Tab-separated table of C-alpha atoms and ligand atoms in Angstrom:
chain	number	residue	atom	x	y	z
O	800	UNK	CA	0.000	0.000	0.000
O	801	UNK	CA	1.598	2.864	-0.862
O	802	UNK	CA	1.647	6.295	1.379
O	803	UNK	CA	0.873	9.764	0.854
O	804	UNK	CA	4.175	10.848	-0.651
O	805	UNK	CA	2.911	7.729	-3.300
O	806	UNK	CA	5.690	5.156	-1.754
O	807	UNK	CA	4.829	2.085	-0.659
O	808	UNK	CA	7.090	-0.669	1.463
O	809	UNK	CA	8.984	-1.998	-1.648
O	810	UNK	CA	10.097	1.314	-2.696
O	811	UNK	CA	11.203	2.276	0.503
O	812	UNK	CA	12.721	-0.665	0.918
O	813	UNK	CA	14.694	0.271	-2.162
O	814	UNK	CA	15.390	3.440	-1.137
O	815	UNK	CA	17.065	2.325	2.210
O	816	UNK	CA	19.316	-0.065	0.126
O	817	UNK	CA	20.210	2.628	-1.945
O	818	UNK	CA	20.938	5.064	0.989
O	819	UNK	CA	23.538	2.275	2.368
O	820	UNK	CA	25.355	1.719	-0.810
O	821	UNK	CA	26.089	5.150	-1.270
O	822	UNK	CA	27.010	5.688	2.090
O	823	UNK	CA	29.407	2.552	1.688
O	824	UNK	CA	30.896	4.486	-1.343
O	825	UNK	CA	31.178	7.718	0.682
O	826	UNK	CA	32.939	6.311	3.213
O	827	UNK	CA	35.244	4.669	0.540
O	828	UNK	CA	35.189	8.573	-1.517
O	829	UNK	CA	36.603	9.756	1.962
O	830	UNK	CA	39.652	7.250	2.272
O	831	UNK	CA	40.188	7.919	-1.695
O	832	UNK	CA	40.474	11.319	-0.633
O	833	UNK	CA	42.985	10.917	1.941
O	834	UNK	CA	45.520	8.594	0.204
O	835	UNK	CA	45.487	10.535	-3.037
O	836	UNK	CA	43.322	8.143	-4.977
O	837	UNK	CA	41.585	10.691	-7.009
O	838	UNK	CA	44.680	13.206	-7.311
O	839	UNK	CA	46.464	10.420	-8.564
O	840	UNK	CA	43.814	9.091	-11.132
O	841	UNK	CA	43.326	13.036	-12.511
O	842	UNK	CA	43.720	13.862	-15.671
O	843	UNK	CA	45.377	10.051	-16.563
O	844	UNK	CA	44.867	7.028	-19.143
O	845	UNK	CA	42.891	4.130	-17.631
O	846	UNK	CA	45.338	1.975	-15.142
O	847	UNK	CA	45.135	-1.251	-13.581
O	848	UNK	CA	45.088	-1.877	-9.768
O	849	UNK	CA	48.734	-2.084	-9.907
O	850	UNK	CA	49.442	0.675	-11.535
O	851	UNK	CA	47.710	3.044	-9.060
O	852	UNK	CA	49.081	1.047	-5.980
O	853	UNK	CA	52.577	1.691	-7.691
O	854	UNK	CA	51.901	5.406	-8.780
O	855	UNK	CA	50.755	6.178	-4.859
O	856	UNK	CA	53.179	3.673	-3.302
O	857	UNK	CA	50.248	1.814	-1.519
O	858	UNK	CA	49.008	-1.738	-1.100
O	859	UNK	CA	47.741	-3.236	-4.046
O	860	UNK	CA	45.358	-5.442	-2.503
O	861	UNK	CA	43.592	-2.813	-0.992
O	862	UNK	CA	43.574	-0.258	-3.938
O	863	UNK	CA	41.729	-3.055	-6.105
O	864	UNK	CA	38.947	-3.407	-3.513
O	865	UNK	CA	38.868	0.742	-3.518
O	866	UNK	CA	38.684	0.856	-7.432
O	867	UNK	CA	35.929	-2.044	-6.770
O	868	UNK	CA	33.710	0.057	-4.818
O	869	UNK	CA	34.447	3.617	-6.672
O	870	UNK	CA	33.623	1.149	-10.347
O	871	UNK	CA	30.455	-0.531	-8.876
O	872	UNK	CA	29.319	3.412	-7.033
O	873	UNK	CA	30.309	4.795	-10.765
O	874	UNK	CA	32.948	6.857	-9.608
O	875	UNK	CA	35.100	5.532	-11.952
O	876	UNK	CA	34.842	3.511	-14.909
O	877	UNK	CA	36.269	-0.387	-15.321
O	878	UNK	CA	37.190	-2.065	-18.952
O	879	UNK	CA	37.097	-5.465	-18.096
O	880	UNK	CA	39.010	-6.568	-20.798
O	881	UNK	CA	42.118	-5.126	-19.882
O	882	UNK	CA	41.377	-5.197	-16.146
O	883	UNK	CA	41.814	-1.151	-15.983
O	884	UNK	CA	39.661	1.956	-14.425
O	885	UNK	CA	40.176	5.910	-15.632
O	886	UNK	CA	38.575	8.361	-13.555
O	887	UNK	CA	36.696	10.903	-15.802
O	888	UNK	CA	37.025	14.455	-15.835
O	889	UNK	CA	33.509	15.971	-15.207
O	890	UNK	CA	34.043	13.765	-12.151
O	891	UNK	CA	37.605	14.262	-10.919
O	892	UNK	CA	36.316	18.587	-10.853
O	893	UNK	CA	34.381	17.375	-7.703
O	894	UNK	CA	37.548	14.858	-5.964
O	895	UNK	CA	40.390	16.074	-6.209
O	896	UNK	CA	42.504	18.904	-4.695
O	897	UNK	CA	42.625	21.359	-7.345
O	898	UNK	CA	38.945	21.605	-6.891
O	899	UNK	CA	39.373	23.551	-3.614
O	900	UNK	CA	35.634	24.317	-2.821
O	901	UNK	CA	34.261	22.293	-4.885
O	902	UNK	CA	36.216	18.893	-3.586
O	903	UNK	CA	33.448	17.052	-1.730
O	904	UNK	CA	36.216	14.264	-0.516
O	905	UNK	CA	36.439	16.796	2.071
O	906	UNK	CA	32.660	16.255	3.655
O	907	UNK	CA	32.901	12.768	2.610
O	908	UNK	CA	35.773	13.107	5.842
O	909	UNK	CA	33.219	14.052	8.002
O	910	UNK	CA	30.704	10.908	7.561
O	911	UNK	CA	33.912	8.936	8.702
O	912	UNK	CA	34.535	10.831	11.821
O	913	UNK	CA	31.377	11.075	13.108
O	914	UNK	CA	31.312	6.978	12.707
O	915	UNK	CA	34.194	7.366	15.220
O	916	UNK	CA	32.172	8.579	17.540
O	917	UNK	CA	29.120	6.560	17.485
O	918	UNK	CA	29.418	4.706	20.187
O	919	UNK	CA	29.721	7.790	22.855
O	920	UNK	CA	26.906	9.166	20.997
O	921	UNK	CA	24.776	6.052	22.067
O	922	UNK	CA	26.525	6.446	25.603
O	923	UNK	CA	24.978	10.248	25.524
O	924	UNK	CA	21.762	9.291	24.287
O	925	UNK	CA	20.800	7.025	27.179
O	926	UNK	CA	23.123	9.077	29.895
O	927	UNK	CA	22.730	12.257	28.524
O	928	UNK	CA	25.512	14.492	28.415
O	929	UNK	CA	27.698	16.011	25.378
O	930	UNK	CA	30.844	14.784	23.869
O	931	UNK	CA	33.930	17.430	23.627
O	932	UNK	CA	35.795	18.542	20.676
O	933	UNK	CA	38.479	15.806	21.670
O	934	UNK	CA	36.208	12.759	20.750
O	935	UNK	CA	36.150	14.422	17.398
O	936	UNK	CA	39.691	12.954	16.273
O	937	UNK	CA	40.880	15.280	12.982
O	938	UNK	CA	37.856	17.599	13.645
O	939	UNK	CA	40.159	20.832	13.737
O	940	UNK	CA	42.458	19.403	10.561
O	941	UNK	CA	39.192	18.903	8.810
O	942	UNK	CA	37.387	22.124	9.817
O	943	UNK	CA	40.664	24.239	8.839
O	944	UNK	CA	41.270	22.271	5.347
O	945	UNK	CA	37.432	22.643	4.614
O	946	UNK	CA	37.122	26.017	5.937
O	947	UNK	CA	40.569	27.540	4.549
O	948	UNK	CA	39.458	26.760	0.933
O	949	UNK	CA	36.363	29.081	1.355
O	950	UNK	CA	38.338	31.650	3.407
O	951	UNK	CA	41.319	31.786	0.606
O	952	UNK	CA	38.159	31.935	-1.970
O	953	UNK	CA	36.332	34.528	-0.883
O	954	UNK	CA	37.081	36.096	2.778
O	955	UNK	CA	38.932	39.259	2.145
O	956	UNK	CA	37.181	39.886	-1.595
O	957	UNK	CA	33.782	39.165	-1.015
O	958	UNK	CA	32.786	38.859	2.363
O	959	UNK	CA	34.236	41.600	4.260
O	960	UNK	CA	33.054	43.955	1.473
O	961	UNK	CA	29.626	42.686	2.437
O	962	UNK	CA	29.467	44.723	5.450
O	963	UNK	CA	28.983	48.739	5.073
O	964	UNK	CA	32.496	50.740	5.534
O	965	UNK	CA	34.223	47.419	7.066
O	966	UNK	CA	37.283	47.217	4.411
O	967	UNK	CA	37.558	51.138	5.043
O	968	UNK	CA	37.910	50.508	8.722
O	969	UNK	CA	39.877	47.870	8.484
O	970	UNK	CA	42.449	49.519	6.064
O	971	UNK	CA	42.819	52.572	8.742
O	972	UNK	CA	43.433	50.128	11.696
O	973	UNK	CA	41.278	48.524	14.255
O	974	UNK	CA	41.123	45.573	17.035
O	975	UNK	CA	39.696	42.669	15.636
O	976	UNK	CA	38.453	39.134	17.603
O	977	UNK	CA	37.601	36.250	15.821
O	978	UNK	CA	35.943	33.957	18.551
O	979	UNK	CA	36.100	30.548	17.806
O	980	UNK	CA	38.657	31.218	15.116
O	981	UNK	CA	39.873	27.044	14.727
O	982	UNK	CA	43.560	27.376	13.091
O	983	UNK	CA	43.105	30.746	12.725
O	984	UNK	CA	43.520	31.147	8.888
O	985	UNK	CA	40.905	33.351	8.916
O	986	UNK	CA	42.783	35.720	11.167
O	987	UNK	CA	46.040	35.463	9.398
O	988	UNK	CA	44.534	36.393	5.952
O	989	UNK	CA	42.926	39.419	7.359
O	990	UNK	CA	46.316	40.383	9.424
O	991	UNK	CA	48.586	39.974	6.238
O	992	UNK	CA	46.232	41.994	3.980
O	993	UNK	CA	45.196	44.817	6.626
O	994	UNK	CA	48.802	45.689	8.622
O	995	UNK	CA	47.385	48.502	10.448
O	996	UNK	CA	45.137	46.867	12.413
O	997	UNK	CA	45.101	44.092	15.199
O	998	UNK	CA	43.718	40.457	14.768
O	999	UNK	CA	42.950	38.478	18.026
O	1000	UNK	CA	41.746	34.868	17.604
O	1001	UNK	CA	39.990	33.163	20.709
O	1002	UNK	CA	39.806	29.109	20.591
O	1003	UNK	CA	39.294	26.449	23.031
O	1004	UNK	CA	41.303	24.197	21.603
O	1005	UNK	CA	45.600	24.253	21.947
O	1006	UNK	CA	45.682	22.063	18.686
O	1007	UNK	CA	43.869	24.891	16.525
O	1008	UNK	CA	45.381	27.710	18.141
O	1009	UNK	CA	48.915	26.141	17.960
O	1010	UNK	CA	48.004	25.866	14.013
O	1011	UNK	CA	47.363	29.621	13.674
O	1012	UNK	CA	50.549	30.392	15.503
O	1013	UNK	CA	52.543	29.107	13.441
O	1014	UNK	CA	51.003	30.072	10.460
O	1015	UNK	CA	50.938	33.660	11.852
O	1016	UNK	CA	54.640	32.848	12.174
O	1017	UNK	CA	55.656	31.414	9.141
O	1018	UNK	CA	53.988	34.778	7.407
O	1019	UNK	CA	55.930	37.002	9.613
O	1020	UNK	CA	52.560	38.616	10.700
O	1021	UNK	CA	53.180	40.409	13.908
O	1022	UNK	CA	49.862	41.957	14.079
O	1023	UNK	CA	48.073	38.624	14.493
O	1024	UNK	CA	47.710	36.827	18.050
O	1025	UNK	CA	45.902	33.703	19.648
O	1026	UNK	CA	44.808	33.296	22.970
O	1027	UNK	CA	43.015	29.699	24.585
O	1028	UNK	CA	39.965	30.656	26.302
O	1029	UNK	CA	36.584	29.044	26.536
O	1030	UNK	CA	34.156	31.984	25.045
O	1031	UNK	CA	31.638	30.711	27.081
O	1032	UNK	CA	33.342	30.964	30.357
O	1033	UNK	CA	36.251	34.068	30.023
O	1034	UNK	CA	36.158	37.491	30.833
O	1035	UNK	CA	37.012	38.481	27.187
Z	1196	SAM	C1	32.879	25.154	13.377
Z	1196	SAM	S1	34.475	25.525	14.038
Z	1196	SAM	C2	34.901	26.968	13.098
Z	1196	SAM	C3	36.361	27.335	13.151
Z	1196	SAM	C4	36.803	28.558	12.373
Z	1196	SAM	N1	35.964	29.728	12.609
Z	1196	SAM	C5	36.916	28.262	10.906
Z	1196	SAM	O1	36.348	29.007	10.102
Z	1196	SAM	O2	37.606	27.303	10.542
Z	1196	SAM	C6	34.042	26.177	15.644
Z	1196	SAM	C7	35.238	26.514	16.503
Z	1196	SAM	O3	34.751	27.129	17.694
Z	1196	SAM	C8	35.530	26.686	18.790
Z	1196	SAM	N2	34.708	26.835	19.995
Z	1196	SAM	C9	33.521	26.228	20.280
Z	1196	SAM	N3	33.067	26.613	21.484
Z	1196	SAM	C10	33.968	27.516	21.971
Z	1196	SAM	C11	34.059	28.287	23.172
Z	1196	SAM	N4	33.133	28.187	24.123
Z	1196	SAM	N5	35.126	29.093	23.330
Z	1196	SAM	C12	36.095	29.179	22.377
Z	1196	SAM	N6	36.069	28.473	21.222
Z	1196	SAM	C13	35.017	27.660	21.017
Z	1196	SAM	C14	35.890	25.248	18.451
Z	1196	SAM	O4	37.054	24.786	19.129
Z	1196	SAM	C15	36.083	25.327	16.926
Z	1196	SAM	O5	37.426	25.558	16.587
């Protein structure tokens, strides 16, 4: 019998098998991302398992059960013939690094990680309770790769000019927090392309604000600082 939306148990039942193949293959886009897979596969002829294990000097056993999954999700296409997969174009545009923004490897990351965490999320769920930013293992390294693309993109020539008189202000020098900066890249754009004025960025977490610092550093920015604080419980 089917329901309102015109679905009835078959369907659905489709539906659900379909949601857990693809989330099989996003998992698998995600570790793709992160050995190089796709970089690797841009812009190439059609290779075998061997060759792509060889060209990203990784185990060949386990890059032929990757290319299985990306050639059965139709990520990448398989002659059988000559045992070989190429990874088209209008695909790599959306996997690969020189896509920046557009490389959605990077959210595939986040399906993984929060799969890290499901069993404290069960634990919170009957106990109540939250889970810190520490049971979120890569979260800043994720957050600042994802982030940083659409900060380098479009921060200091699109956004800021958003707001009224901002750029103006910023270009004569003013004090500046970013709370809850993560790594801080936001900060250190701002601080390299504004010198008269003074960037603070406030984190809870030593791993991000340690990033920024020594990005700040390796820039030579000395009008951009980071201070650990919890927003929610400092003076500021
Ligand atoms: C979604 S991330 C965004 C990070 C950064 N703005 C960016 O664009 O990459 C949120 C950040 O807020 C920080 N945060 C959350 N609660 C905070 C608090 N109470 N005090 C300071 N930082 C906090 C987290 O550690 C995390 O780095």
């Amino acid at each position: 019998m089917k329901n309102a939306e015109g679905e009835d148990g078959d369907a659905f039942l489709e539906r659900l098998f379909r949601m857990l193949n693809d989330a099989g293959t996003a998992l698998m886009l995600s570790v793709g991302g992160r050995v190089g897979h796709f970089d690797a596969m841009d812009g190439q002829a059609a290779m075998t398992s061997s060759d792509l294990a060889a060209r990203a000097q990784l185990d060949e056993r386990y890059v032929r059960e990757w290319l299985g999954v990306m050639a059965t999700g139709r990520i990448v296409t398989y002659n059988r013939d000559a045992k070989t997969y190429q990874l088209p174009a209008h695909r790599a545009d959306f996997l690969t690094t020189r896509a920046g923004l557009a490389n959605l490897t990077l959210q595939a990351n986040y399906l993984s990680l929060l799969g890290q965490v499901e069993d404290p999320i069960v634990d919170a769920f009957r106990n109540g309770g939250g889970l810190s930013y520490a049971y979120f293992p890569r979260f800043h390294e994720l957050m600042a790769a994802e982030s940083g693309a659409v900060h380098d993109a479009t921060l200091l020539d699109v956004t800021l000019p958003l707001v009224p008189g901002l750029v103006d202000q910023l270009t004569h020098g003013i004090d500046v927090a970013d709370v809850g900066c993560g790594s801080g890249h936001a900060i250190n754009l701002m601080a390299g392309r504004f010198p008269t004025s003074r960037f603070l960025g406030i984190d809870m977490s030593d791993e991000a604000i340690s990033v920024g610092r020594d990005e700040a550093r390796s820039l030579g920015l000395t009008n951009a600082k980071f201070d650990r604080a919890d927003a929610a419980r400092a003076r500021l």
